[in-house]
């Protein structure tokens, strides 16, 4: 007790977690449930608060820097007076080894993440009741020890020589008898013992009478109104100068309430053991299922990769042959095609090349996702790299009347894969041209407000707000017809995003419909300038 009267009604909970968000969520849930909360973000602070405040309950995160939860729990558990303080280990680790380590460190129970916050308060109160019962039991045992040293407990004497049985007034109270009952002998005492326990009591009495053996036994008694109580009886033999057993002295103590608490604690302990056994079994089954699911997923991915490669190869080869044949037909001067047929052949060539490009995108995305296509990075001149890639798009931009602007300063170096970064630049530039009208512009520049980022901005038609969250998802269909009727596969932006993630960076977008779009290519390392 800290002398704070409010603590009698409001339990104090110490929450220890290096994650500030988790502390806020737990604090909110516990205060809403009527608890007082103090917090610590690391082990040393938690131990200091534990010593100073002596909380009623501790919620302790397992994974923390410097000092992990197991060490903190072990230290708290071995603090004098904290033997029965409930300590919950809060963890996202759900394997059997972690649970065993938590209990070995002295944890009362564990709470797995994600936490079910509405039930958290009920669970803590449940354990608090058991903890308080344990404390009450220990206090009762301590007081009883002092009482036995200072005052007489109900006692009796059996004089074997005169066959006389004498009892103190406390014996009458325990047996539920009135002090006015003058005639009370050994047989009356034995009749008060529960019939199912009588044989055990008479056996220890006989051993004391015949062999002088001291005894200690718990048994039941039945009071006159049929009320059943549990008592603890101790006895010892008294010898005379000739070492003959002449008297048996005994004490009787009512331990009904203590036994009830012990039974409740035993039931709670059995319940906890059943919960641990059940959860251990569930974790074992879950781990087995997860392993099986992992193996199935790996097999499925392997089959998918093989399938994509086979389909891509089987499609790419005949398509390439068809395109070559069509190009030959379109350029054959000996047997030239008429205008209508020439137009058809050129459209077929365009469709064929688009299909080949689609196949290449699918293959590249698959390789990126599976880790087979890994960036081979080097320091590159960013301005030169942009100039080289947008040069390929100058003819397309000129046809649509769109201005391409490279505003990246000279001598800016970035650390990236030359080929893969070229794919990103070309995809973003061609995408911007696709959605611009005549007279619009596309510009490249370093976005100083976005750290480590290259910005690709246009003042074209923009992107609908509801499409923005889905632009980089391969499974989402977001392809839109361009301002000149251009068609797309919908794979370009997901491929660019995956390339930057493979670099350790990312890609984001801002857009206003009718005003334009900005794509930000985020690099993992800050670009180097001439000053650097």
Protein backbone atom coordinates (compact mmCIF):
# COMPACT_ATOMS: atom_id res chain seq x y z
CA UNK A 1 0.00 0.00 0.00
CA UNK A 2 1.27 3.47 -0.92
CA UNK A 3 -1.13 5.32 1.35
CA UNK A 4 -3.20 6.49 -1.61
CA UNK A 5 -6.87 5.86 -0.84
CA UNK A 6 -7.85 6.03 -4.52
CA UNK A 7 -5.72 2.96 -5.28
CA UNK A 8 -8.18 0.87 -3.25
CA UNK A 9 -10.80 1.42 -5.97
CA UNK A 10 -8.66 2.19 -9.04
CA UNK A 11 -6.00 -0.42 -9.88
CA UNK A 12 -2.71 0.99 -11.21
CA UNK A 13 -1.37 -0.53 -14.45
CA UNK A 14 2.20 -0.04 -15.68
CA UNK A 15 2.36 -0.20 -19.52
CA UNK A 16 5.85 -0.82 -20.94
CA UNK A 17 6.31 -0.59 -24.74
CA UNK A 18 8.83 1.21 -26.95
CA UNK A 19 6.04 1.85 -29.47
CA UNK A 20 4.29 5.11 -28.52
CA UNK A 21 1.20 4.21 -30.59
CA UNK A 22 0.77 0.93 -28.71
CA UNK A 23 1.07 2.76 -25.38
CA UNK A 24 -1.60 5.26 -26.44
CA UNK A 25 -4.00 2.52 -27.56
CA UNK A 26 -3.53 0.45 -24.39
CA UNK A 27 -3.78 3.53 -22.16
CA UNK A 28 -7.04 4.57 -23.83
CA UNK A 29 -8.55 1.08 -23.47
CA UNK A 30 -7.54 0.71 -19.81
CA UNK A 31 -8.64 4.18 -18.71
CA UNK A 32 -11.95 3.56 -20.40
CA UNK A 33 -12.20 0.33 -18.37
CA UNK A 34 -11.57 2.22 -15.10
CA UNK A 35 -7.82 1.68 -14.57
CA UNK A 36 -5.13 4.19 -13.69
CA UNK A 37 -2.19 3.99 -16.13
CA UNK A 38 1.50 4.90 -15.96
CA UNK A 39 3.86 4.34 -18.91
CA UNK A 40 7.48 3.55 -19.71
CA UNK A 41 9.14 3.31 -23.13
CA UNK A 42 12.12 1.10 -22.15
CA UNK A 43 13.30 -1.38 -19.53
CA UNK A 44 15.26 0.93 -17.24
CA UNK A 45 12.38 3.41 -16.94
CA UNK A 46 9.96 0.54 -16.32
CA UNK A 47 12.04 -0.85 -13.44
CA UNK A 48 12.33 2.62 -11.86
CA UNK A 49 8.55 3.15 -12.03
CA UNK A 50 7.94 -0.36 -10.73
CA UNK A 51 10.09 0.33 -7.64
CA UNK A 52 8.58 3.75 -7.01
CA UNK A 53 4.88 3.17 -7.76
CA UNK A 54 4.44 -0.58 -7.13
CA UNK A 55 1.66 -1.02 -9.74
CA UNK A 56 -1.07 -3.63 -9.35
CA UNK A 57 -0.52 -4.99 -12.88
CA UNK A 58 2.24 -4.78 -15.51
CA UNK A 59 1.73 -5.01 -19.31
CA UNK A 60 5.19 -5.64 -20.74
CA UNK A 61 6.26 -5.70 -24.41
CA UNK A 62 8.66 -8.54 -25.29
CA UNK A 63 10.74 -6.91 -28.04
CA UNK A 64 12.38 -3.69 -26.83
CA UNK A 65 15.81 -2.16 -27.43
CA UNK A 66 18.64 -2.46 -24.86
CA UNK A 67 16.71 -4.61 -22.36
CA UNK A 68 14.09 -7.06 -23.67
CA UNK A 69 10.83 -7.90 -21.93
CA UNK A 70 12.06 -11.23 -20.58
CA UNK A 71 14.90 -9.55 -18.65
CA UNK A 72 12.59 -6.84 -17.29
CA UNK A 73 10.01 -9.46 -16.23
CA UNK A 74 12.66 -11.57 -14.46
CA UNK A 75 13.95 -8.51 -12.56
CA UNK A 76 10.45 -7.43 -11.52
CA UNK A 77 9.48 -10.91 -10.41
CA UNK A 78 12.51 -11.12 -8.09
CA UNK A 79 11.78 -7.73 -6.49
CA UNK A 80 10.84 -8.26 -2.79
CA UNK A 81 7.09 -7.99 -2.33
CA UNK A 82 6.33 -8.43 -6.03
CA UNK A 83 6.11 -12.22 -6.05
CA UNK A 84 2.40 -12.16 -6.88
CA UNK A 85 2.14 -9.01 -9.04
CA UNK A 86 0.45 -10.01 -12.31
CA UNK A 87 2.79 -9.47 -15.28
CA UNK A 88 1.36 -9.82 -18.80
CA UNK A 89 3.83 -10.28 -21.66
CA UNK A 90 2.48 -8.43 -24.74
CA UNK A 91 3.93 -10.01 -27.89
CA UNK A 92 3.41 -10.57 -31.60
CA UNK A 93 5.51 -13.76 -31.30
CA UNK A 94 3.11 -16.69 -31.20
CA UNK A 95 5.55 -19.62 -31.23
CA UNK A 96 5.81 -22.13 -28.38
CA UNK A 97 9.43 -21.23 -27.56
CA UNK A 98 8.56 -17.56 -26.95
CA UNK A 99 5.64 -18.52 -24.72
CA UNK A 100 7.82 -20.92 -22.69
CA UNK A 101 10.49 -18.24 -22.26
CA UNK A 102 7.86 -15.76 -21.05
CA UNK A 103 6.61 -18.12 -18.34
CA UNK A 104 10.17 -19.05 -17.31
CA UNK A 105 10.89 -15.34 -16.85
CA UNK A 106 8.00 -15.17 -14.36
CA UNK A 107 5.13 -13.94 -16.54
CA UNK A 108 1.62 -14.51 -15.21
CA UNK A 109 0.10 -14.69 -18.67
CA UNK A 110 0.69 -13.42 -22.19
CA UNK A 111 -1.33 -11.27 -24.59
CA UNK A 112 -0.74 -11.71 -28.33
CA UNK A 113 -0.86 -8.88 -30.85
CA UNK A 114 -3.14 -7.67 -32.30
CA UNK A 115 -4.78 -6.94 -28.92
CA UNK A 116 -8.55 -7.24 -28.50
CA UNK A 117 -8.88 -3.94 -26.63
CA UNK A 118 -12.56 -4.27 -25.52
CA UNK A 119 -11.68 -7.51 -23.63
CA UNK A 120 -8.37 -6.28 -22.19
CA UNK A 121 -9.88 -4.70 -19.06
CA UNK A 122 -11.95 -7.82 -18.25
CA UNK A 123 -8.92 -10.06 -18.60
CA UNK A 124 -6.81 -7.89 -16.28
CA UNK A 125 -9.57 -7.75 -13.65
CA UNK A 126 -9.89 -11.54 -13.78
CA UNK A 127 -6.19 -12.01 -13.03
CA UNK A 128 -6.27 -9.22 -10.42
CA UNK A 129 -8.92 -11.12 -8.45
CA UNK A 130 -6.73 -14.20 -8.34
CA UNK A 131 -3.69 -12.11 -7.43
CA UNK A 132 -5.53 -10.40 -4.60
CA UNK A 133 -6.77 -13.76 -3.38
CA UNK A 134 -3.18 -14.99 -3.30
CA UNK A 135 -2.05 -11.89 -1.41
CA UNK A 136 -4.94 -12.26 1.05
CA UNK A 137 -4.01 -15.88 1.59
CA UNK A 138 -0.39 -14.98 2.33
CA UNK A 139 -1.47 -12.24 4.72
CA UNK A 140 -3.81 -14.66 6.50
CA UNK A 141 -1.02 -17.19 6.89
CA UNK A 142 1.32 -14.53 8.30
CA UNK A 143 -1.27 -13.27 10.79
CA UNK A 144 -2.04 -16.81 11.81
CA UNK A 145 1.64 -17.46 12.55
CA UNK A 146 1.78 -14.36 14.78
CA UNK A 147 -1.52 -15.28 16.45
CA UNK A 148 -0.27 -18.77 17.26
CA UNK A 149 2.86 -17.31 18.81
CA UNK A 150 1.01 -14.72 20.86
CA UNK A 151 -2.31 -16.37 21.72
CA UNK A 152 -3.72 -19.82 22.31
CA UNK A 153 -5.49 -21.52 19.43
CA UNK A 154 -8.29 -23.93 20.33
CA UNK A 155 -6.61 -26.72 22.21
CA UNK A 156 -7.51 -29.96 23.97
CA UNK A 157 -5.87 -32.43 26.36
CA UNK A 158 -6.52 -36.16 26.65
CA UNK A 159 -5.32 -37.57 29.99
CA UNK A 160 -4.66 -41.25 29.26
CA UNK A 161 -4.19 -42.22 32.90
CA UNK A 162 -7.58 -40.84 34.07
CA UNK A 163 -9.21 -41.06 30.60
CA UNK A 164 -10.27 -37.45 30.89
CA UNK A 165 -10.74 -35.12 27.89
CA UNK A 166 -10.53 -31.33 28.40
CA UNK A 167 -11.12 -28.57 25.80
CA UNK A 168 -10.60 -24.81 25.66
CA UNK A 169 -13.45 -22.42 24.87
CA UNK A 170 -12.11 -21.93 21.34
CA UNK A 171 -12.73 -25.64 20.61
CA UNK A 172 -16.42 -25.12 21.44
CA UNK A 173 -16.63 -22.16 19.06
CA UNK A 174 -14.97 -24.13 16.22
CA UNK A 175 -17.33 -27.10 16.73
CA UNK A 176 -20.36 -24.78 16.89
CA UNK A 177 -21.18 -25.72 20.50
CA UNK A 178 -22.35 -23.59 23.40
CA UNK A 179 -19.99 -22.94 26.29
CA UNK A 180 -22.83 -23.93 28.65
CA UNK A 181 -22.50 -27.57 27.61
CA UNK A 182 -20.74 -28.98 30.68
CA UNK A 183 -20.69 -32.62 29.65
CA UNK A 184 -18.32 -32.94 26.71
CA UNK A 185 -15.89 -35.86 26.36
CA UNK A 186 -13.63 -37.49 23.80
CA UNK A 187 -16.52 -39.36 22.16
CA UNK A 188 -18.42 -36.10 21.64
CA UNK A 189 -15.31 -34.68 19.97
CA UNK A 190 -15.05 -37.74 17.68
CA UNK A 191 -18.76 -37.55 16.81
CA UNK A 192 -18.21 -34.03 15.45
CA UNK A 193 -15.74 -35.39 12.85
CA UNK A 194 -17.14 -36.10 9.39
CA UNK A 195 -17.86 -39.85 9.03
CA UNK A 196 -15.67 -40.10 5.92
CA UNK A 197 -12.70 -38.63 7.82
CA UNK A 198 -13.18 -40.42 11.14
CA UNK A 199 -11.02 -43.43 10.27
CA UNK A 200 -8.05 -41.24 9.30
CA UNK A 201 -8.28 -39.25 12.56
CA UNK A 202 -8.59 -42.33 14.80
CA UNK A 203 -5.56 -43.89 13.06
CA UNK A 204 -3.27 -40.93 13.80
CA UNK A 205 -4.63 -40.82 17.39
CA UNK A 206 -3.85 -44.49 17.86
CA UNK A 207 -0.32 -44.03 16.49
CA UNK A 208 0.20 -41.17 18.92
CA UNK A 209 -1.12 -43.23 21.87
CA UNK A 210 0.81 -46.40 21.02
CA UNK A 211 4.03 -45.10 19.48
CA UNK A 212 4.17 -41.44 20.51
CA UNK A 213 4.11 -40.23 16.90
CA UNK A 214 3.20 -36.55 16.42
CA UNK A 215 0.66 -35.85 13.68
CA UNK A 216 -0.80 -33.11 11.54
CA UNK A 217 -3.99 -33.67 9.59
CA UNK A 218 -6.73 -31.74 7.78
CA UNK A 219 -10.27 -33.06 8.05
CA UNK A 220 -13.89 -32.03 8.05
CA UNK A 221 -16.23 -31.51 10.99
CA UNK A 222 -20.02 -31.21 11.10
CA UNK A 223 -21.54 -28.61 13.40
CA UNK A 224 -24.90 -29.28 15.16
CA UNK A 225 -26.94 -27.50 12.45
CA UNK A 226 -25.29 -29.60 9.74
CA UNK A 227 -22.81 -26.92 8.63
CA UNK A 228 -19.59 -28.47 7.34
CA UNK A 229 -16.22 -26.91 8.19
CA UNK A 230 -12.62 -27.84 7.43
CA UNK A 231 -10.14 -27.91 10.33
CA UNK A 232 -6.45 -28.49 10.80
CA UNK A 233 -5.57 -30.72 13.76
CA UNK A 234 -2.13 -31.24 15.27
CA UNK A 235 -1.18 -33.48 18.18
CA UNK A 236 1.78 -34.79 20.13
CA UNK A 237 2.35 -37.34 22.89
CA UNK A 238 3.50 -36.35 26.43
CA UNK A 239 5.68 -38.80 28.39
CA UNK A 240 6.35 -39.08 32.10
CA UNK A 241 9.72 -39.55 33.75
CA UNK A 242 9.62 -43.26 32.92
CA UNK A 243 9.01 -42.41 29.26
CA UNK A 244 5.51 -43.73 29.39
CA UNK A 245 2.91 -41.97 27.20
CA UNK A 246 0.52 -40.41 29.67
CA UNK A 247 -1.18 -37.60 27.70
CA UNK A 248 -1.99 -36.38 24.18
CA UNK A 249 -2.08 -32.63 23.59
CA UNK A 250 -3.73 -31.27 20.46
CA UNK A 251 -4.78 -28.05 18.69
CA UNK A 252 -7.65 -27.37 16.34
CA UNK A 253 -7.84 -24.59 13.79
CA UNK A 254 -10.71 -23.69 11.40
CA UNK A 255 -9.16 -23.41 7.90
CA UNK A 256 -12.37 -23.42 5.84
CA UNK A 257 -11.82 -20.00 4.22
CA UNK A 258 -8.18 -20.75 3.48
CA UNK A 259 -9.12 -24.03 1.82
CA UNK A 260 -11.76 -22.28 -0.25
CA UNK A 261 -9.17 -19.78 -1.49
CA UNK A 262 -6.70 -22.60 -2.17
CA UNK A 263 -9.36 -24.47 -4.15
CA UNK A 264 -10.19 -21.32 -6.13
CA UNK A 265 -6.50 -20.79 -6.85
CA UNK A 266 -6.12 -24.42 -7.80
CA UNK A 267 -9.05 -24.13 -10.18
CA UNK A 268 -7.57 -20.94 -11.64
CA UNK A 269 -4.15 -22.59 -12.01
CA UNK A 270 -5.74 -25.63 -13.67
CA UNK A 271 -7.65 -23.28 -15.94
CA UNK A 272 -4.45 -21.46 -16.89
CA UNK A 273 -2.70 -24.77 -17.54
CA UNK A 274 -5.60 -25.85 -19.76
CA UNK A 275 -5.42 -22.52 -21.62
CA UNK A 276 -1.66 -22.87 -22.12
CA UNK A 277 -2.06 -26.46 -23.29
CA UNK A 278 -4.90 -25.48 -25.62
CA UNK A 279 -3.01 -22.49 -27.04
CA UNK A 280 0.14 -24.53 -27.42
CA UNK A 281 -1.83 -27.09 -29.40
CA UNK A 282 -3.45 -24.34 -31.47
CA UNK A 283 -0.04 -22.79 -32.18
CA UNK A 284 1.36 -26.16 -33.17
CA UNK A 285 -1.54 -26.74 -35.56
CA UNK A 286 -1.31 -23.18 -36.88
CA UNK A 287 2.44 -23.46 -37.45
CA UNK A 288 1.89 -26.74 -39.28
CA UNK A 289 -0.79 -25.17 -41.47
CA UNK A 290 1.37 -22.11 -42.14
CA UNK A 291 4.28 -24.31 -43.15
CA UNK A 292 2.01 -26.32 -45.43
CA UNK A 293 0.54 -23.13 -46.91
CA UNK A 294 4.04 -21.72 -47.43
CA UNK A 295 5.15 -24.84 -49.27
CA UNK A 296 2.01 -24.77 -51.43
CA UNK A 297 2.53 -21.07 -52.19
CA UNK A 298 6.16 -21.69 -53.15
CA UNK A 299 5.07 -24.53 -55.46
CA UNK A 300 2.35 -22.33 -56.95
CA UNK A 301 4.84 -19.48 -57.52
CA UNK A 302 7.27 -21.86 -59.15
CA UNK A 303 4.56 -23.25 -61.43
CA UNK A 304 3.37 -19.71 -62.20
CA UNK A 305 6.90 -18.61 -63.18
CA UNK A 306 7.36 -21.66 -65.40
CA UNK A 307 3.95 -21.10 -66.96
CA UNK A 308 4.64 -17.40 -67.65
CA UNK A 309 8.03 -18.21 -69.15
CA UNK A 310 6.64 -20.98 -71.37
CA UNK A 311 3.65 -18.92 -72.53
CA UNK A 312 5.82 -15.86 -73.15
CA UNK A 313 8.31 -17.89 -75.18
CA UNK A 314 5.58 -19.66 -77.14
CA UNK A 315 3.86 -16.36 -77.91
CA UNK A 316 6.93 -14.21 -78.50
CA UNK A 317 8.56 -16.42 -81.13
CA UNK A 318 5.60 -16.63 -83.55
CA UNK A 319 4.74 -12.96 -82.97
CA UNK A 320 8.29 -11.92 -83.85
CA UNK A 321 8.08 -13.99 -87.04
CA UNK A 322 4.73 -12.47 -87.94
CA UNK A 323 6.01 -8.93 -87.35
CA UNK A 324 9.08 -9.59 -89.53
CA UNK A 325 6.90 -10.97 -92.32
CA UNK A 326 4.51 -8.01 -92.10
CA UNK A 327 7.40 -5.49 -92.13
CA UNK A 328 8.80 -7.25 -95.22
CA UNK A 329 5.42 -6.97 -96.92
CA UNK A 330 5.11 -3.30 -96.01
CA UNK A 331 8.55 -2.43 -97.39
CA UNK A 332 8.63 -4.72 -100.47
CA UNK A 333 9.12 -2.40 -103.45
CA UNK A 334 8.80 -5.17 -106.07
CA UNK A 335 5.20 -5.98 -105.10
CA UNK A 336 3.94 -2.87 -103.28
CA UNK A 337 0.66 -2.97 -101.44
CA UNK A 338 -2.22 -0.72 -102.25
CA UNK A 339 -3.08 2.03 -99.77
CA UNK A 340 -5.81 0.08 -97.99
CA UNK A 341 -3.69 -3.05 -97.57
CA UNK A 342 -0.68 -0.96 -96.52
CA UNK A 343 -2.76 0.61 -93.77
CA UNK A 344 -3.96 -2.81 -92.57
CA UNK A 345 -0.41 -4.23 -92.50
CA UNK A 346 0.94 -1.22 -90.58
CA UNK A 347 -1.85 -1.59 -88.01
CA UNK A 348 -1.06 -5.30 -87.65
CA UNK A 349 2.63 -4.44 -87.10
CA UNK A 350 1.67 -1.93 -84.39
CA UNK A 351 -0.62 -4.47 -82.68
CA UNK A 352 2.07 -7.17 -82.87
CA UNK A 353 4.76 -4.94 -81.38
CA UNK A 354 2.34 -3.88 -78.62
CA UNK A 355 1.69 -7.56 -77.85
CA UNK A 356 5.43 -8.31 -77.68
CA UNK A 357 5.89 -5.31 -75.37
CA UNK A 358 3.03 -6.59 -73.20
CA UNK A 359 4.70 -10.01 -72.95
CA UNK A 360 8.01 -8.35 -71.98
CA UNK A 361 6.21 -6.32 -69.25
CA UNK A 362 4.58 -9.45 -67.82
CA UNK A 363 7.91 -11.27 -67.76
CA UNK A 364 9.72 -8.33 -66.16
CA UNK A 365 7.07 -7.88 -63.46
CA UNK A 366 7.24 -11.60 -62.67
CA UNK A 367 11.06 -11.46 -62.44
CA UNK A 368 10.95 -8.40 -60.17
CA UNK A 369 8.30 -9.95 -57.89
CA UNK A 370 10.24 -13.22 -57.52
CA UNK A 371 13.60 -11.51 -57.05
CA UNK A 372 15.08 -13.00 -60.23
CA UNK A 373 15.56 -9.54 -61.73
CA UNK A 374 17.76 -7.64 -59.27
CA UNK A 375 19.13 -4.11 -59.76
CA UNK A 376 22.84 -3.88 -60.54
CA UNK A 377 23.45 -0.33 -59.36
CA UNK A 378 26.13 2.21 -60.20
CA UNK A 379 26.51 6.00 -59.95
CA UNK A 380 24.85 7.60 -62.99
CA UNK A 381 24.62 11.15 -64.34
CA UNK A 382 20.86 11.73 -63.97
CA UNK A 383 20.56 14.55 -66.54
CA UNK A 384 22.40 12.54 -69.19
CA UNK A 385 20.29 9.47 -68.44
CA UNK A 386 17.06 11.47 -68.88
CA UNK A 387 18.32 13.09 -72.11
CA UNK A 388 19.21 9.68 -73.55
CA UNK A 389 15.80 8.17 -72.78
CA UNK A 390 13.54 11.07 -73.77
CA UNK A 391 15.50 11.41 -77.04
CA UNK A 392 13.77 8.20 -78.11
CA UNK A 393 10.40 9.91 -77.51
CA UNK A 394 11.12 13.22 -79.28
CA UNK A 395 9.41 12.14 -82.51
CA UNK A 396 6.26 11.06 -80.64
CA UNK A 397 6.23 14.29 -78.62
CA UNK A 398 6.69 16.42 -81.75
CA UNK A 399 3.84 14.62 -83.52
CA UNK A 400 1.49 15.59 -80.64
CA UNK A 401 3.00 19.08 -80.24
CA UNK A 402 4.25 18.45 -76.68
CA UNK A 403 7.40 20.02 -75.20
CA UNK A 404 9.84 17.79 -73.25
CA UNK A 405 11.89 19.70 -70.63
CA UNK A 406 14.89 18.29 -68.73
CA UNK A 407 15.43 20.71 -65.80
CA UNK A 408 17.71 18.42 -63.76
CA UNK A 409 21.02 20.24 -63.08
CA UNK A 410 24.25 18.96 -64.62
CA UNK A 411 26.58 16.66 -62.66
CA UNK A 412 23.81 15.20 -60.45
CA UNK A 413 24.68 11.58 -59.68
CA UNK A 414 22.20 8.93 -58.55
CA UNK A 415 22.83 5.32 -57.50
CA UNK A 416 20.67 3.05 -59.66
CA UNK A 417 20.57 0.27 -62.26
CA UNK A 418 21.09 2.01 -65.65
CA UNK A 419 18.77 -0.28 -67.62
CA UNK A 420 15.96 -0.46 -65.07
CA UNK A 421 16.04 3.28 -64.36
CA UNK A 422 15.81 3.85 -68.12
CA UNK A 423 12.63 1.75 -68.14
CA UNK A 424 11.17 3.96 -65.39
CA UNK A 425 12.07 7.24 -67.12
CA UNK A 426 10.81 6.10 -70.51
CA UNK A 427 7.56 4.66 -69.08
CA UNK A 428 6.77 7.84 -67.13
CA UNK A 429 7.67 10.12 -70.06
CA UNK A 430 5.62 8.17 -72.63
CA UNK A 431 2.75 7.95 -70.14
CA UNK A 432 2.81 11.75 -69.67
CA UNK A 433 2.87 12.33 -73.47
CA UNK A 434 -0.06 9.96 -73.85
CA UNK A 435 -2.27 12.11 -71.60
CA UNK A 436 -1.24 15.57 -72.85
CA UNK A 437 -2.88 17.77 -75.49
CA UNK A 438 -1.07 19.81 -78.14
CA UNK A 439 0.74 22.72 -76.50
CA UNK A 440 1.20 20.92 -73.14
CA UNK A 441 4.61 20.13 -71.61
CA UNK A 442 6.38 17.36 -69.67
CA UNK A 443 9.24 18.38 -67.36
CA UNK A 444 11.85 16.48 -65.31
CA UNK A 445 13.34 18.12 -62.19
CA UNK A 446 14.64 17.37 -58.67
CA UNK A 447 11.81 17.65 -56.15
CA UNK A 448 13.42 19.36 -53.18
CA UNK A 449 10.28 19.10 -51.03
CA UNK A 450 10.24 15.33 -51.57
CA UNK A 451 13.51 13.87 -50.20
CA UNK A 452 15.72 11.95 -52.65
CA UNK A 453 13.12 12.27 -55.46
CA UNK A 454 13.04 12.90 -59.22
CA UNK A 455 9.76 14.56 -60.31
CA UNK A 456 8.12 13.89 -63.70
CA UNK A 457 5.38 16.52 -64.14
CA UNK A 458 2.91 17.28 -66.92
CA UNK A 459 0.04 19.74 -67.36
CA UNK A 460 -2.15 17.25 -69.16
CA UNK A 461 -5.61 15.89 -68.36
CA UNK A 462 -4.70 14.53 -64.90
CA UNK A 463 -5.95 11.38 -63.19
CA UNK A 464 -9.29 10.80 -61.45
CA UNK A 465 -8.88 10.84 -57.66
CA UNK A 466 -10.51 7.44 -57.17
CA UNK A 467 -7.90 5.83 -59.45
CA UNK A 468 -4.81 7.16 -57.61
CA UNK A 469 -4.68 4.49 -54.84
CA UNK A 470 -4.83 1.71 -57.49
CA UNK A 471 -2.29 2.97 -60.04
CA UNK A 472 0.61 0.79 -58.86
CA UNK A 473 -1.37 -2.43 -58.33
CA UNK A 474 -0.82 -5.05 -61.02
CA UNK A 475 -4.14 -6.71 -60.18
CA UNK A 476 -6.13 -3.49 -60.74
CA UNK A 477 -7.20 -2.41 -64.24
CA UNK A 478 -6.43 1.34 -64.46
CA UNK A 479 -5.38 1.72 -68.12
CA UNK A 480 -7.07 4.68 -69.86
CA UNK A 481 -7.19 5.73 -73.52
CA UNK A 482 -4.82 8.63 -74.30
CA UNK A 483 -5.74 12.04 -75.73
CA UNK A 484 -5.00 10.76 -79.27
CA UNK A 485 -6.70 7.40 -78.75
CA UNK A 486 -3.50 5.64 -77.58
CA UNK A 487 -4.04 2.28 -75.86
CA UNK A 488 -1.99 0.87 -72.97
CA UNK A 489 -1.48 -2.45 -71.18
CA UNK A 490 -1.85 -1.12 -67.63
CA UNK A 491 1.43 -2.83 -66.63
CA UNK A 492 3.80 0.15 -67.06
CA UNK A 493 3.22 1.95 -63.75
CA UNK A 494 3.16 -1.24 -61.57
CA UNK A 495 6.42 -2.28 -63.27
CA UNK A 496 8.03 1.13 -62.53
CA UNK A 497 6.85 0.96 -58.91
CA UNK A 498 8.28 -2.56 -58.45
CA UNK A 499 11.60 -1.45 -59.99
CA UNK A 500 11.96 1.38 -57.45
CA UNK A 501 10.97 -0.92 -54.55
CA UNK A 502 13.63 -3.37 -55.74
CA UNK A 503 16.09 -0.45 -55.52
CA UNK A 504 15.06 0.14 -51.91
CA UNK A 505 13.12 3.25 -52.90
CA UNK A 506 9.49 3.89 -53.91
CA UNK A 507 7.22 5.87 -56.20
CA UNK A 508 4.32 8.22 -55.36
CA UNK A 509 1.90 10.36 -57.34
CA UNK A 510 -0.05 13.61 -57.02
CA UNK A 511 -2.68 14.58 -59.56
CA UNK A 512 -5.58 16.98 -60.10
CA UNK A 513 -8.02 16.08 -62.82
CA UNK A 514 -7.93 18.70 -65.58
CA UNK A 515 -4.67 20.28 -64.32
CA UNK A 516 -1.94 17.63 -64.55
CA UNK A 517 0.07 14.95 -62.76
CA UNK A 518 3.38 14.65 -60.89
CA UNK A 519 5.12 11.28 -60.37
CA UNK A 520 7.87 11.23 -57.70
CA UNK A 521 10.64 8.64 -58.14
CA UNK A 522 12.19 8.18 -54.68
CA UNK A 523 15.79 6.96 -54.51
CA UNK A 524 17.21 5.19 -51.40
CA UNK A 525 20.34 7.42 -51.45
CA UNK A 526 20.38 11.20 -51.79
CA UNK A 527 21.50 12.34 -55.28
CA UNK A 528 25.03 13.77 -55.31
CA UNK A 529 25.67 17.21 -56.84
CA UNK A 530 28.93 18.84 -57.94
CA UNK A 531 29.14 20.55 -54.54
CA UNK A 532 28.97 17.13 -52.78
